[in-house]
mmCIF file of C-alpha atoms in Angstrom:
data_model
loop_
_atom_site.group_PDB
_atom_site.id
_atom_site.type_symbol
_atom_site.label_atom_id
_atom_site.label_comp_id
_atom_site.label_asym_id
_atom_site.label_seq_id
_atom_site.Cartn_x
_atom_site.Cartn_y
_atom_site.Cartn_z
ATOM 1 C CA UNK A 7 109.423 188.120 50.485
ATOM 2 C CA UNK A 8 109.059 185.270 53.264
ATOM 3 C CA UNK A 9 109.085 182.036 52.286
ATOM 4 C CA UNK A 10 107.360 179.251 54.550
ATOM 5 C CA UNK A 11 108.722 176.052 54.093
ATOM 6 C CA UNK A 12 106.318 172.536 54.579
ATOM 7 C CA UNK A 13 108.477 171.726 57.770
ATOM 8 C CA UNK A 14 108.106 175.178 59.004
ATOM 9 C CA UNK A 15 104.306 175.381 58.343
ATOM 10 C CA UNK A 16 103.437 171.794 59.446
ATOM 11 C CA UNK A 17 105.540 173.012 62.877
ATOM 12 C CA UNK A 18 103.969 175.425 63.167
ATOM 13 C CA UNK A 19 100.256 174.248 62.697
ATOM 14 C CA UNK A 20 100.767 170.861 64.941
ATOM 15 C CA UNK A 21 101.935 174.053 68.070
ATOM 16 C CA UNK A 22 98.274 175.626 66.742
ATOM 17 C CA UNK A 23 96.443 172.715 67.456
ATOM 18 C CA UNK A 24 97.807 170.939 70.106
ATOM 19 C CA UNK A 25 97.576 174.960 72.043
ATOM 20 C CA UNK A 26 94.052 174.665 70.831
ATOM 21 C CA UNK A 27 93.054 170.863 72.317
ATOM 22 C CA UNK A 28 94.554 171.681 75.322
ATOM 23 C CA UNK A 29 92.993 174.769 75.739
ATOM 24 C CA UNK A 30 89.396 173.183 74.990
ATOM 25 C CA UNK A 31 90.330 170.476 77.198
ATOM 26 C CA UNK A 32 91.099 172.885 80.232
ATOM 27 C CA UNK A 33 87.806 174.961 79.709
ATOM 28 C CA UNK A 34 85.736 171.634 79.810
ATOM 29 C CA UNK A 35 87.237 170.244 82.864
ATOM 30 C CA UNK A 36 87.029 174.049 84.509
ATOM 31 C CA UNK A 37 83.323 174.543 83.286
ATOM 32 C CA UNK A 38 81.758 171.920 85.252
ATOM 33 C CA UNK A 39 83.710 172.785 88.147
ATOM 34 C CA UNK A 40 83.104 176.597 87.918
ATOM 35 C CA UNK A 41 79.484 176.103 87.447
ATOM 36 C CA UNK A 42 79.137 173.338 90.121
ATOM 37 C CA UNK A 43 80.746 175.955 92.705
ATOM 38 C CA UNK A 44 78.185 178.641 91.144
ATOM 39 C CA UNK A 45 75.313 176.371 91.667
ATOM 40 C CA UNK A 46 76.161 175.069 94.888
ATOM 41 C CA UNK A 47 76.930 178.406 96.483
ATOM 42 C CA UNK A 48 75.419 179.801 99.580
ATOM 43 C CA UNK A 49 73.507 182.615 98.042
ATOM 44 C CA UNK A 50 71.926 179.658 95.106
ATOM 45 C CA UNK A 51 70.841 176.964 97.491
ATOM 46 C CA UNK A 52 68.552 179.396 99.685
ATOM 47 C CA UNK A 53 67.651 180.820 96.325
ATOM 48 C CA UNK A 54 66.265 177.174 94.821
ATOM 49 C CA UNK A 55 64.810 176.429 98.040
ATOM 50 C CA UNK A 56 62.493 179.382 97.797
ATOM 51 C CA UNK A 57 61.350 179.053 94.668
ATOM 52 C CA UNK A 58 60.729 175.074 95.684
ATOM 53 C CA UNK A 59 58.680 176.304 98.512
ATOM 54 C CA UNK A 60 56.696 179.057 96.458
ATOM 55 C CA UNK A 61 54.915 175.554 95.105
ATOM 56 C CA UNK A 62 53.494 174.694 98.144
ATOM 57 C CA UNK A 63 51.097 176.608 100.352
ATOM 58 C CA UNK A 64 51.243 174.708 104.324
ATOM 59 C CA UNK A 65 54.464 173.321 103.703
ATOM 60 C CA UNK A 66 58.440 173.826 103.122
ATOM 61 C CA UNK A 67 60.560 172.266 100.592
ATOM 62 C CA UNK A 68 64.693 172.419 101.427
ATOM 63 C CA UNK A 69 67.322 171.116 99.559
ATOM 64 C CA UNK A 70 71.258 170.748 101.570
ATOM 65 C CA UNK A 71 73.165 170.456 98.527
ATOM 66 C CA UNK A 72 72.034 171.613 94.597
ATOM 67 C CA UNK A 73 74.839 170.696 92.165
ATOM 68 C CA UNK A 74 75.152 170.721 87.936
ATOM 69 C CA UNK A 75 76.982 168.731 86.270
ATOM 70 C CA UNK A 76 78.295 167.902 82.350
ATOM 71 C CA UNK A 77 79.728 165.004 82.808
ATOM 72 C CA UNK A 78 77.342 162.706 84.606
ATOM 73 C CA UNK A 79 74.361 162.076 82.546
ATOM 74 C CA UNK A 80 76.374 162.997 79.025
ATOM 75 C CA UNK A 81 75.733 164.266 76.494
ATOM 76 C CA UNK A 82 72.611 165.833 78.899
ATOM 77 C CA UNK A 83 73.043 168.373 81.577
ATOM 78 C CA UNK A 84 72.368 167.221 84.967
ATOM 79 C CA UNK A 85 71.098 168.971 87.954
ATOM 80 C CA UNK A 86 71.527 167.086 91.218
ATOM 81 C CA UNK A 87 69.640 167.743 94.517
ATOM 82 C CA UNK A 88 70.469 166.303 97.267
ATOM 83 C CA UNK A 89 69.626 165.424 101.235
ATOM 84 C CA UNK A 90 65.981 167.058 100.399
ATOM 85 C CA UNK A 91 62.932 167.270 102.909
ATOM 86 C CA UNK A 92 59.635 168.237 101.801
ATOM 87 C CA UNK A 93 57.840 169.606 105.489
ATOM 88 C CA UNK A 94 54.496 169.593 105.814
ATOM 89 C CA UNK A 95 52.147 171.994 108.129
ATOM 90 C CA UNK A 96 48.920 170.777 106.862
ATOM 91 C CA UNK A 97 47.971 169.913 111.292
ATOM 92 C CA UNK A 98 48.766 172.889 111.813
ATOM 93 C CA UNK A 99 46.038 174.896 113.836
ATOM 94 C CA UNK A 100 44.432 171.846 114.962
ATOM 95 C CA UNK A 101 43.943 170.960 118.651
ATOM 96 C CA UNK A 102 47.536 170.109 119.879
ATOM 97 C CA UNK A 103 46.652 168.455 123.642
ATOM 98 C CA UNK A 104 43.971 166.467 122.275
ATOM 99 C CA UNK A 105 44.616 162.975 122.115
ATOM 100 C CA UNK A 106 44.383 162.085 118.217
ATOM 101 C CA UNK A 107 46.756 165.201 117.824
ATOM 102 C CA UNK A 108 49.023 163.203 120.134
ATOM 103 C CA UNK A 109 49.478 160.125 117.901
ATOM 104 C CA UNK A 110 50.370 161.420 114.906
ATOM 105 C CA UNK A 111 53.671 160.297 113.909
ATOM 106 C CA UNK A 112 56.619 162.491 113.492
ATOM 107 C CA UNK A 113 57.212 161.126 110.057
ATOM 108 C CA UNK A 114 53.837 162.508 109.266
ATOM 109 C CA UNK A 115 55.515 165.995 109.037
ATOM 110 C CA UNK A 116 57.991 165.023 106.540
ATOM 111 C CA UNK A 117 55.873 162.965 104.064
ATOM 112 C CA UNK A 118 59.294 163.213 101.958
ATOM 113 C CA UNK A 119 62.665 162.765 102.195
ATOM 114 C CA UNK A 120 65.278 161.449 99.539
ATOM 115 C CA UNK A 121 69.374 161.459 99.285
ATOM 116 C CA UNK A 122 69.414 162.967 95.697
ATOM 117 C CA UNK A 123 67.076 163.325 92.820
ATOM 118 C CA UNK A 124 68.667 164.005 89.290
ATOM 119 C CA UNK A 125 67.012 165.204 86.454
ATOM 120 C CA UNK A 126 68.936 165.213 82.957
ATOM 121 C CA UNK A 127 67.583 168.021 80.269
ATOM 122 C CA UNK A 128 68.709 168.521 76.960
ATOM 123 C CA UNK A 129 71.632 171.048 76.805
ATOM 124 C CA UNK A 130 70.419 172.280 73.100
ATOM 125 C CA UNK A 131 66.985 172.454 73.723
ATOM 126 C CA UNK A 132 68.006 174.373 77.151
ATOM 127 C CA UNK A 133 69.697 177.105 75.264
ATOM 128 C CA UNK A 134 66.631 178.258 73.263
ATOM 129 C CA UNK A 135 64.738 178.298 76.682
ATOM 130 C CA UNK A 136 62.713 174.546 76.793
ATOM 131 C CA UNK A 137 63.163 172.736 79.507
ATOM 132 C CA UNK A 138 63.083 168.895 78.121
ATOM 133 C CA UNK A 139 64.021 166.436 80.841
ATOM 134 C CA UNK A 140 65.541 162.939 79.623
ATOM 135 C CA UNK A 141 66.624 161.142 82.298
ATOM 136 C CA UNK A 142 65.137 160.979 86.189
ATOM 137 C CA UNK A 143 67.088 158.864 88.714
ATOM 138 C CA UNK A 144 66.112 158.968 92.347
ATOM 139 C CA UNK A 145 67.949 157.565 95.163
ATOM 140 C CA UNK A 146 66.912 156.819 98.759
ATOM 141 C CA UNK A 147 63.784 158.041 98.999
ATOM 142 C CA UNK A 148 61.185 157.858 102.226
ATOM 143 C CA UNK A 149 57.295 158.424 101.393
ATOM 144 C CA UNK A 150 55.629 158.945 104.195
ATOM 145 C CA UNK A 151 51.690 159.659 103.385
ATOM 146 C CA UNK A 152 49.692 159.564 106.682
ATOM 147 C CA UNK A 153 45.943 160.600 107.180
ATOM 148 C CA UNK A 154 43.933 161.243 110.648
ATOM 149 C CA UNK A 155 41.216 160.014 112.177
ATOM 150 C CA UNK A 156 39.297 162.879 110.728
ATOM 151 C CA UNK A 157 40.382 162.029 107.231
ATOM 152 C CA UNK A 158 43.103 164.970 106.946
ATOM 153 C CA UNK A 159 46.322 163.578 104.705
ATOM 154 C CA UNK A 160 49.552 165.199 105.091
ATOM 155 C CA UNK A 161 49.990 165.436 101.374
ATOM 156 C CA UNK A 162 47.360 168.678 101.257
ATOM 157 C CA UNK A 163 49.718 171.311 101.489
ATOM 158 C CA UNK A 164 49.383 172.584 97.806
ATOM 159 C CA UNK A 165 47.892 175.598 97.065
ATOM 160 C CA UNK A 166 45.004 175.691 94.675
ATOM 161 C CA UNK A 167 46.406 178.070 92.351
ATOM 162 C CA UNK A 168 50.060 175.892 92.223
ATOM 163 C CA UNK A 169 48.980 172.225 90.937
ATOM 164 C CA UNK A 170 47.964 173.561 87.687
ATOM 165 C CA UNK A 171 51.057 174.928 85.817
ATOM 166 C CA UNK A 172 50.654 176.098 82.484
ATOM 167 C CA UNK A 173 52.599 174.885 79.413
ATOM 168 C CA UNK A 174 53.956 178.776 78.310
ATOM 169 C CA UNK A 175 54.313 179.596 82.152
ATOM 170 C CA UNK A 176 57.740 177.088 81.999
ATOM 171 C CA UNK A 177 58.143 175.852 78.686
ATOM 172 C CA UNK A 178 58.133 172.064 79.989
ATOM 173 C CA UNK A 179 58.295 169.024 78.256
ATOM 174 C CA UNK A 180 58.453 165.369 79.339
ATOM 175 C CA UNK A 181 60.024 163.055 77.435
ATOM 176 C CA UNK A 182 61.977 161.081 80.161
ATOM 177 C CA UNK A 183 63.930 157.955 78.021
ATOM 178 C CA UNK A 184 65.391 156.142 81.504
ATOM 179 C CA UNK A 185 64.100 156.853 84.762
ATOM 180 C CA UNK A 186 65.086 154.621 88.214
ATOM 181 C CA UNK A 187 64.424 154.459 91.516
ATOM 182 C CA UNK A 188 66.929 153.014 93.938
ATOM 183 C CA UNK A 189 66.466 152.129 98.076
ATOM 184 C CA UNK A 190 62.785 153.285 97.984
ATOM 185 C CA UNK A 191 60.595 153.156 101.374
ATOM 186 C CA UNK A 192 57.095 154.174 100.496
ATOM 187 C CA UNK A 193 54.420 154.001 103.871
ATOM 188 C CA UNK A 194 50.499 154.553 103.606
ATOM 189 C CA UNK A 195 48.945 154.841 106.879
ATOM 190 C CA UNK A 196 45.427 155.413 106.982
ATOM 191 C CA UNK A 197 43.912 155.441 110.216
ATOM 192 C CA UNK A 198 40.501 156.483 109.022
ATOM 193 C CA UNK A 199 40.279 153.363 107.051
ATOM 194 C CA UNK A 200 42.102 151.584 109.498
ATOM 195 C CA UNK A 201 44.542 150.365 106.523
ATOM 196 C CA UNK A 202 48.450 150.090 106.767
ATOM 197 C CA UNK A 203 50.689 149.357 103.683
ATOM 198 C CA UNK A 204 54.263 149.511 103.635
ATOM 199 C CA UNK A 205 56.729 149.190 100.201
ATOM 200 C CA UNK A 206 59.895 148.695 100.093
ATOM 201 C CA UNK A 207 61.567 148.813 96.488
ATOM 202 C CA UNK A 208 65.754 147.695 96.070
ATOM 203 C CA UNK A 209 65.761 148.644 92.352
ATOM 204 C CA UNK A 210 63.477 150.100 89.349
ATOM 205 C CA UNK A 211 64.745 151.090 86.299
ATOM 206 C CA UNK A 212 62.353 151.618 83.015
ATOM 207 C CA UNK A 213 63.576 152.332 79.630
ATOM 208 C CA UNK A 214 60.751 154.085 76.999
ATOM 209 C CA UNK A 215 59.062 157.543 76.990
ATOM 210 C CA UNK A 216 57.160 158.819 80.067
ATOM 211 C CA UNK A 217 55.284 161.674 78.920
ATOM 212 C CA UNK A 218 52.444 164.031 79.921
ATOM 213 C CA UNK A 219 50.240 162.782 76.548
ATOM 214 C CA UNK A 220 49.198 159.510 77.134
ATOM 215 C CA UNK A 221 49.526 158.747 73.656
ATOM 216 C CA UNK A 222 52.985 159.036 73.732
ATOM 217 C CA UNK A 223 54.119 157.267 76.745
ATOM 218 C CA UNK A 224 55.836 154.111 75.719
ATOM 219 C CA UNK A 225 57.559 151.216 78.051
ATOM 220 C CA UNK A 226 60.481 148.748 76.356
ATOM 221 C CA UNK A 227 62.004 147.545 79.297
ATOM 222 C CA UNK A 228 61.125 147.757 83.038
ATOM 223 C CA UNK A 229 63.096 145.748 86.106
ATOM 224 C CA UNK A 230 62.112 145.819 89.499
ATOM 225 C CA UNK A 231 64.419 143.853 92.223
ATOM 226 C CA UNK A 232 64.655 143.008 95.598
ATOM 227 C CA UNK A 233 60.979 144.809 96.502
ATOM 228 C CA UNK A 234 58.408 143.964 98.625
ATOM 229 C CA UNK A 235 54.812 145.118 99.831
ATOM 230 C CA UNK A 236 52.869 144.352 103.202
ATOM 231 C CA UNK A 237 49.742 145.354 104.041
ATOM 232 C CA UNK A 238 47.791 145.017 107.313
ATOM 233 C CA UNK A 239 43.635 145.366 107.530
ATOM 234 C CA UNK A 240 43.241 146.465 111.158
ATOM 235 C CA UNK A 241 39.737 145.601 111.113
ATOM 236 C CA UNK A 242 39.733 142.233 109.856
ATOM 237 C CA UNK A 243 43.176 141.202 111.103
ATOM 238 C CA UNK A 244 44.683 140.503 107.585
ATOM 239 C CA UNK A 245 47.902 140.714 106.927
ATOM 240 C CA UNK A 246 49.544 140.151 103.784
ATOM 241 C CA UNK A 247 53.178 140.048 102.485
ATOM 242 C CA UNK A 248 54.669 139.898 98.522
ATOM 243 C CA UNK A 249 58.130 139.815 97.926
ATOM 244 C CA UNK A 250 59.391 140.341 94.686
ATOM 245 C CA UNK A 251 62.837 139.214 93.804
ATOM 246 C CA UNK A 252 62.598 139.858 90.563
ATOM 247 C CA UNK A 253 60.057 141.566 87.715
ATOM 248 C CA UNK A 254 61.249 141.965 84.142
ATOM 249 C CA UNK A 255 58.758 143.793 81.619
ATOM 250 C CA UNK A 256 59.815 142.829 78.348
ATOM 251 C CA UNK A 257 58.380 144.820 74.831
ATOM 252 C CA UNK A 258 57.664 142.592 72.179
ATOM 253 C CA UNK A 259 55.452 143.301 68.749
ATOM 254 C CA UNK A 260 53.568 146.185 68.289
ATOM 255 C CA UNK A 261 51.503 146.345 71.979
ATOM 256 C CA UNK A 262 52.541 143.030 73.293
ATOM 257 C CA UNK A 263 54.650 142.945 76.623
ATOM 258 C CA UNK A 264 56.166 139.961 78.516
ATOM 259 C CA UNK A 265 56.227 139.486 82.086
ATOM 260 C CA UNK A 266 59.097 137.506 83.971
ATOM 261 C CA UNK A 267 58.790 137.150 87.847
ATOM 262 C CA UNK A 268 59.485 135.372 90.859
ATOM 263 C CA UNK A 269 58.263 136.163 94.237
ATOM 264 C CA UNK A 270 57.674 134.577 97.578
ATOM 265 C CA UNK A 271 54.667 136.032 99.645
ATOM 266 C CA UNK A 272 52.565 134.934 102.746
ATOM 267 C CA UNK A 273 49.124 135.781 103.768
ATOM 268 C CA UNK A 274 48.214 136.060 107.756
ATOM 269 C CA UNK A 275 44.733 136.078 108.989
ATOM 270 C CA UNK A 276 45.421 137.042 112.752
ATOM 271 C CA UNK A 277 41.536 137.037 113.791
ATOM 272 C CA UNK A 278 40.701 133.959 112.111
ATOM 273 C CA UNK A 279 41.354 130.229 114.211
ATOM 274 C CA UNK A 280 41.453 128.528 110.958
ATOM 275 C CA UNK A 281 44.719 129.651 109.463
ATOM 276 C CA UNK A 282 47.578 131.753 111.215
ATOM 277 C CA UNK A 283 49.747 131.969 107.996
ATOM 278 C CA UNK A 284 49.701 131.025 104.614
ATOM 279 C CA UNK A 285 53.022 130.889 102.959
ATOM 280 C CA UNK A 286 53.182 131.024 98.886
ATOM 281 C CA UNK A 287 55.533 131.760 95.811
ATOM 282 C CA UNK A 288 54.720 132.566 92.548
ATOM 283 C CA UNK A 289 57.556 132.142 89.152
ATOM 284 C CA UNK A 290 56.925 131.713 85.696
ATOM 285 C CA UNK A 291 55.822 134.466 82.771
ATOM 286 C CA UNK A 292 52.875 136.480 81.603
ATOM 287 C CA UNK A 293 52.607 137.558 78.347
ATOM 288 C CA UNK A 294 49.671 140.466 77.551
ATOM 289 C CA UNK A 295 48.401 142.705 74.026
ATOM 290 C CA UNK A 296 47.439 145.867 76.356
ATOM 291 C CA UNK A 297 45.108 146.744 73.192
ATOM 292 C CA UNK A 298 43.571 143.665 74.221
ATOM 293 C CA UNK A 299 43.805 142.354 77.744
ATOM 294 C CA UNK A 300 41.237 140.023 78.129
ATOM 295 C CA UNK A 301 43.420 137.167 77.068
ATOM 296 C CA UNK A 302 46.668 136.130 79.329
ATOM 297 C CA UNK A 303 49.505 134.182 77.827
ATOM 298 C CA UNK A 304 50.600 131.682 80.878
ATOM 299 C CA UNK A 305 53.893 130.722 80.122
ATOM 300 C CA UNK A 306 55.130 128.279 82.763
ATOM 301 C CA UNK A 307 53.739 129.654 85.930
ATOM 302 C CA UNK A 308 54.717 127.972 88.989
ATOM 303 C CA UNK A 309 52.386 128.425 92.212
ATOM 304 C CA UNK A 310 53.101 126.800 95.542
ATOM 305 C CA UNK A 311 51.259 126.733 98.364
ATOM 306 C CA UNK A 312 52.332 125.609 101.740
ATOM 307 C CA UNK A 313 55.386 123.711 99.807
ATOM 308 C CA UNK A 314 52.842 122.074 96.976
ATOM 309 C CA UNK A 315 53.263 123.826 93.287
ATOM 310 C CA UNK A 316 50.894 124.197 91.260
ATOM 311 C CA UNK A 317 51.670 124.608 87.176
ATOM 312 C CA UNK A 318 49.932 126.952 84.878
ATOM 313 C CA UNK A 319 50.570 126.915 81.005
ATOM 314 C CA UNK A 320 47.808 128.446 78.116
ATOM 315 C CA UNK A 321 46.126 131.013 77.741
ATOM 316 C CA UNK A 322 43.396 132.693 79.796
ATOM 317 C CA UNK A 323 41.010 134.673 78.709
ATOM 318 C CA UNK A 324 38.663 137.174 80.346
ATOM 319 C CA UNK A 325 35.679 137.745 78.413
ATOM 320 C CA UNK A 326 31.865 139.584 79.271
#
């Protein structure tokens, strides 16, 4: 009969589980790695790209790089695209040596671009087939929504049968607890209406629930940075500029939010002899019960115009 002494024993079960930790420890520094090769291989990308296409009818979607990862977004899985382009063809077929043909910009036919997109799911929830995306971060990317003369936009290259997607078709949910949005450039050029507006956003980040059911999308904290937004009335001659150094969206109780901004913006009326420029800033709070909107907490507000301030403090109320 064999006898195990405690110093044998204990030797032998500290070799067990230091084997063990090392062992897990290799196989979750290989995973990743193993998978992200998988997922980034040249037979997946093509793959991804043609299923992102299927969605759209006069257009192509493409995708240079498609990663996963464990270790980025933990404890959710992460699925990174990068360098993507969404084409469009929706002037295709129209009259290529006429003249409006001519001037549509060649950022028309990409109305998208971005440097990576990355959506975080829920790894449990992903193993018993439901897709339930967390987290949304989006970096770099270029809107570019243009319509013609003729009122065509190059945004209609959906299919009919593709913008409705039912519920059991993917199993999706939406229940996105942080999503940002860094180095945006978002451009609306409408030359029916004759309208121009141009965004540029440095920084958005949102914490809450955005969600398909309205009733359960819910904002605690939202900051926007370093933005701006011009817009130019052909017509008239109007041109107006905001600039937005800083926007904090603050919960409070129940359905009341606070608002904390400051922002220097000019307005330009080109066609008018009266003014050529109108140079203001705004800083101060807002505070608002969205269940009941018609009355503004001012808290502070600060508005100058053409160097003389102006200061706001009450409440306002906007009643029938």
């Amino acid at each position: 009969m064999i006898s195990l002494h405690p110093p044998f024993l204990f030797s032998n079960m500290g070799r067990f589980f230091k084997r063990t930790i090392i062992t897990l420890a290799i196989i979750l520094v290989v995973l990743p790695i193993c998978v992200t090769l998988v997922v980034s291989s040249q037979w997946f990308r093509p793959k991804i790209n043609e299923i992102c296409t299927s969605f759209v009818q006069d257009g192509k979607i493409e995708m240079d790089t498609i990663s996963l990862s464990l270790f980025e977004e933990f404890p959710y899985l992460s699925l990174k695209l990068s360098d993507g382009v969404v084409h469009s063809y929706a002037f295709e077929g129209e009259d290529t040596d006429s003249t409006f043909y001519k001037r549509i910009p060649d950022k028309a036919k990409t109305p998208l671009k971005f440097k990576e997109f990355v959506v975080s799911v829920n790894i449990p929830q992903l193993l018993f087939g439901k897709i339930n995306i967390k987290r949304v971060r989006i970096v770099e990317p270029e809107i570019f929504a243009f319509v013609t003369p003729w009122g065509k936009a190059n945004w209609d290259i959906f299919g009919s049968d593709t913008t409705e997607t039912s519920d059991s078709e993917f199993n999706l949910n939406l229940g996105i607890k942080r999503f940002g949005i860094r180095d945006a450039n978002v451009t609306y050029f409408d030359t029916e209406q004759k309208v121009y507006y141009k965004g540029v956003i440095g920084g958005f980040f949102t914490k809450g629930n955005i969600s398909l059911d309205p009733e359960k999308i819910e904002l605690k904290f939202g900051r926007m940075i370093n933005s701006s937004l011009a817009a130019v009335i052909r017509e008239t001659g109007t041109a107006a500029r905001v600039n937005i150094d800083s926007l904090v969206i603050q919960e409070g109780e129940e359905d009341y939010y606070r608002l904390a901004f400051a922002s220097k913006s000019d307005v330009t009326m080109e066609s008018k002899s009266y003014t050529t420029g109108l140079p203001f800033n705004f800083k101060g709070g807002l505070g608002v019960d969205i269940s009941d909107p018609s009355n503004i907490d001012i808290d502070s507000l600060i508005i100058g115009i053409a160097g003389s301030p102006i200061i706001l403090d009450g409440r306002a109320s906007f009643q029938e």
